[in-house]
Coordinates of C-alpha atoms in Angstrom, one line a residue:
G12 CA 7.3 19.3 -10.6
V13 CA 5.5 16.1 -9.7
I14 CA 7.6 14.1 -12.2
C15 CA 10.8 15.6 -10.9
A16 CA 9.8 14.6 -7.3
L17 CA 9.0 11.2 -8.3
L18 CA 12.3 10.7 -10.2
V19 CA 14.2 12.1 -7.1
L20 CA 12.2 9.6 -4.7
K21 CA 13.0 6.8 -7.2
F22 CA 16.6 7.7 -7.1
I23 CA 16.6 7.7 -3.3
A24 CA 14.9 4.4 -3.2
G25 CA 17.4 2.9 -5.7
S26 CA 20.3 4.2 -3.6
I27 CA 18.9 2.6 -0.6
L28 CA 18.1 -0.7 -2.2
E29 CA 21.4 -1.2 -4.1
P30 CA 23.7 -1.9 -1.1
I31 CA 21.0 -4.2 0.4
R32 CA 20.9 -6.2 -2.9
H33 CA 24.7 -6.5 -2.8
F34 CA 24.6 -7.7 0.7
L35 CA 21.9 -10.2 0.2
E36 CA 23.7 -11.8 -2.8
N37 CA 26.9 -12.2 -0.7
V38 CA 25.3 -14.0 2.3
E39 CA 23.9 -17.5 2.5
I40 CA 20.1 -17.6 3.0
R41 CA 18.5 -21.0 3.4
P42 CA 14.9 -21.1 2.0
D43 CA 13.7 -23.4 4.8
S44 CA 15.4 -21.7 7.7
P45 CA 12.8 -20.2 10.2
K46 CA 15.6 -17.9 11.7
H47 CA 16.2 -16.4 8.3
M48 CA 12.5 -15.9 7.8
L49 CA 12.5 -14.1 11.1
Y50 CA 15.3 -11.8 10.1
F51 CA 13.3 -11.0 6.9
Y52 CA 10.1 -10.3 9.0
I53 CA 11.9 -7.9 11.4
A54 CA 13.4 -6.1 8.4
S55 CA 9.9 -5.7 6.8
Q56 CA 8.6 -3.8 9.9
L57 CA 11.1 -1.2 9.4
M58 CA 10.2 -0.8 5.8
F59 CA 6.6 0.0 6.9
I60 CA 7.9 3.3 8.4
P61 CA 5.7 5.9 6.5
T62 CA 7.8 7.4 3.9
P63 CA 7.0 8.5 0.3
L64 CA 9.7 6.2 -1.3
P65 CA 8.3 4.0 -3.9
F66 CA 9.2 0.3 -4.7
I67 CA 10.6 -0.4 -1.2
I68 CA 8.0 -3.0 -0.3
T69 CA 7.8 -4.4 -3.8
A70 CA 11.6 -5.0 -3.7
F71 CA 11.3 -6.8 -0.4
V72 CA 8.4 -9.0 -1.6
L73 CA 10.5 -9.9 -4.7
A74 CA 13.4 -10.8 -2.6
V75 CA 11.2 -13.0 -0.2
G76 CA 9.9 -14.8 -3.2
Y77 CA 13.5 -15.4 -4.6
F78 CA 14.9 -16.7 -1.3
F79 CA 12.1 -18.5 0.3
K80 CA 10.1 -19.6 -2.8
W81 CA 6.6 -20.7 -1.8
L82 CA 7.4 -20.6 2.0
G83 CA 7.7 -16.8 1.3
F84 CA 4.0 -16.5 1.6
I85 CA 4.3 -17.2 5.3
V86 CA 6.7 -14.2 5.6
L87 CA 4.5 -12.0 3.4
I88 CA 1.3 -12.8 5.5
L89 CA 3.2 -12.1 8.9
S90 CA 4.8 -9.1 7.6
F91 CA 1.7 -7.5 6.2
T92 CA -0.5 -8.6 9.0
T93 CA 1.5 -6.5 11.5
G94 CA 3.3 -3.9 9.3
I95 CA 0.2 -2.4 7.6
P96 CA -1.7 -1.8 10.9
M97 CA 1.5 -0.4 12.5
A98 CA 1.7 2.2 9.6
F99 CA -2.0 3.0 10.1
Y100 CA -1.5 3.3 13.8
A101 CA 1.3 5.8 13.4
G102 CA -1.2 8.0 11.4
R103 CA -3.7 7.7 14.1
V104 CA -1.3 8.6 16.8
L105 CA -0.4 11.8 15.0
K106 CA -4.0 12.7 14.4
N107 CA -4.8 12.1 18.0
M108 CA -1.8 14.4 19.0
G109 CA -4.2 17.3 17.8
F110 CA -3.0 18.1 14.3
N111 CA -6.1 19.5 12.5
I112 CA -5.8 18.6 8.8
R113 CA -9.1 20.5 8.0
K114 CA -7.8 23.7 9.7
T115 CA -4.5 23.2 7.6
L116 CA -6.4 22.8 4.4
K117 CA -8.7 25.8 4.9
S118 CA -5.8 28.1 5.7
G119 CA -3.7 27.1 2.7
Y120 CA -4.1 26.8 -1.1
F121 CA -6.4 23.8 -0.6
A122 CA -9.2 25.8 0.8
D123 CA -11.5 24.9 -2.1
G124 CA -10.8 21.2 -1.7
I125 CA -11.9 20.9 1.8
G126 CA -15.3 19.6 0.4
Y127 CA -13.7 16.9 -1.3
F128 CA -11.8 15.8 1.9
D129 CA -15.0 15.9 4.0
S130 CA -17.2 13.9 1.6
L131 CA -14.7 11.2 0.9
S132 CA -13.9 10.9 4.7
R133 CA -17.6 10.4 5.4
I134 CA -17.8 7.7 2.7
I135 CA -14.8 5.9 4.1
T136 CA -16.2 6.0 7.7
N137 CA -19.6 4.7 6.5
E138 CA -18.2 1.9 4.5
P139 CA -14.8 1.3 6.2
I140 CA -14.0 -2.3 5.1
R141 CA -14.9 -1.9 1.6
M142 CA -13.4 1.3 1.0
C143 CA -10.1 0.4 2.8
F144 CA -9.9 -2.6 0.6
L145 CA -10.2 -0.5 -2.6
L146 CA -8.0 2.4 -1.3
M147 CA -5.1 0.0 -0.9
W148 CA -4.9 -0.3 -4.7
A149 CA -4.3 3.5 -5.2
P150 CA -1.0 4.2 -6.9
L151 CA 0.9 5.4 -3.7
P152 CA 3.8 3.8 -1.8
T153 CA 2.5 0.8 0.2
Q154 CA 4.0 2.1 3.5
L155 CA 2.4 5.5 3.1
L156 CA -1.2 4.4 2.2
P157 CA -2.0 3.0 5.7
F158 CA -0.5 6.1 7.4
L159 CA -2.7 8.3 5.4
V160 CA -6.0 6.5 6.1
G161 CA -5.1 6.5 9.8
F162 CA -4.3 10.2 9.8
L163 CA -7.0 11.5 7.6
T164 CA -10.0 9.4 8.6
D165 CA -12.0 8.1 11.6
V166 CA -11.8 4.5 10.5
G167 CA -11.2 2.0 13.4
L168 CA -8.1 -0.2 13.5
R169 CA -10.2 -3.4 13.2
E170 CA -12.2 -2.3 10.2
F171 CA -9.0 -0.9 8.5
T172 CA -7.1 -4.1 9.1
L173 CA -10.0 -6.3 7.8
G174 CA -10.1 -4.4 4.5
A175 CA -6.6 -3.4 4.0
V176 CA -4.5 -6.5 4.9
P177 CA -6.4 -8.9 2.4
S178 CA -6.2 -6.2 -0.2
K179 CA -2.4 -5.8 0.0
L180 CA -1.9 -9.6 0.2
L181 CA -3.8 -10.0 -3.0
H182 CA -1.9 -7.2 -4.5
F183 CA 1.6 -8.5 -3.5
S184 CA 1.0 -12.3 -4.2
C185 CA 1.9 -11.6 -7.8
P186 CA 5.3 -9.9 -7.1
L187 CA 6.1 -12.8 -4.8
I188 CA 5.5 -15.4 -7.5
I189 CA 7.7 -13.3 -9.8
G190 CA 10.5 -13.5 -7.2
I191 CA 9.9 -17.3 -7.1
E192 CA 10.3 -17.7 -10.9
A193 CA 13.3 -15.5 -11.0
S194 CA 16.8 -17.1 -11.6
S195 CA 18.7 -14.5 -9.5
L196 CA 18.0 -11.7 -7.1
S197 CA 19.1 -9.0 -9.7
S198 CA 16.8 -10.4 -12.3
A199 CA 13.8 -10.6 -9.8
L200 CA 14.4 -6.9 -8.8
S201 CA 14.7 -5.7 -12.4
G202 CA 11.7 -7.8 -13.5
D203 CA 13.9 -9.9 -16.0
V204 CA 12.3 -13.2 -15.5
N205 CA 11.5 -16.1 -17.8
T206 CA 8.6 -15.7 -20.2
S207 CA 6.6 -18.8 -18.9
W208 CA 2.7 -18.4 -19.0
L209 CA 2.8 -18.1 -15.1
S210 CA 5.4 -15.3 -15.1
V211 CA 3.4 -13.4 -17.9
L212 CA 0.2 -13.9 -15.9
V213 CA 1.6 -12.7 -12.5
F214 CA 3.0 -9.7 -14.2
V215 CA -0.1 -8.5 -16.0
L216 CA -2.6 -9.6 -13.3
P217 CA -1.8 -6.8 -10.8
I218 CA -2.1 -4.2 -13.6
V219 CA -5.5 -5.5 -14.6
L220 CA -6.7 -5.7 -11.0
S221 CA -5.5 -2.1 -10.3
V222 CA -7.4 -0.8 -13.1
L223 CA -10.5 -2.8 -12.4
L224 CA -10.5 -2.1 -8.5
L225 CA -9.8 1.6 -9.0
A226 CA -12.6 1.7 -11.5
A227 CA -14.9 0.1 -9.0
M228 CA -13.8 2.6 -6.2
A229 CA -14.7 5.4 -8.6
Y230 CA -18.0 3.9 -9.4
Y231 CA -18.8 3.2 -5.7
V232 CA -17.7 6.6 -4.5
K233 CA -20.0 8.2 -7.1
G234 CA -22.9 6.3 -6.0
A235 CA -22.1 7.0 -2.3
L236 CA -21.8 10.7 -3.0
K237 CA -25.1 10.8 -4.7
K238 CA -26.7 9.2 -1.6
L239 CA -24.9 11.9 0.5
R240 CA -26.2 14.5 -1.7
N241 CA -29.8 13.3 -1.3
G242 CA -29.6 12.6 2.3
V243 CA -27.3 15.2 3.8
T244 CA -28.1 18.8 2.8
D245 CA -25.2 20.5 4.4
D246 CA -22.8 18.3 2.4
G247 CA -24.7 18.7 -0.8
T248 CA -22.3 21.2 -2.4
Y249 CA -19.2 19.1 -1.6
A250 CA -20.9 16.0 -3.2
D251 CA -21.7 18.0 -6.3
K252 CA -18.0 19.0 -6.7
L253 CA -16.8 15.5 -6.4
I254 CA -19.3 14.1 -8.9
V255 CA -18.2 16.5 -11.5

């Protein structure tokens, strides 16, 4: 079921991106034009609308790298500095409207997992910047992750931004360089770039960083849960479930 859902989402994302690719290939975009950079920035904010569609932000970053080369880092920084907090704020607004996620979990099939949610939520609240930095490497759509953190936790906007924005900038610097190295927009979006040492490095580096940082998050969460178990008796059962 999960695999089918992912395939459907990938198909939808591809259906959306294909006409955009055709449009961009048939218009003149100057790499040194502040006006064209502004257009891409405005478009990026629409892409941060929280949806489960994969590859949307990645395709945008690859296109920015291809069209604007190293100046694309300006677009990337501006886009993520406002887009990521915006997605987080959307989740926080929904939470403040009174939707009770704990009540929903308790009343459904996830009643046994409410302890996991409580313990993880407390860890994120206790170490917001560090945990937000690590959480942004989770294998979920970039525009959806900030929304979930805003909706499911009590982390403040400032702490979230300080942790999440640098994390995502680090993550997407490599796709941007892949776009810079590409010979065409189609090759950039398909990953068909030259095999120089730089291209190989920026392709492999995000994978290595994702594995290492997710392992670091698991290690840190395990230690934090151990502290919760020793220091907070009413959450001990939940901590034991998560450690196992």
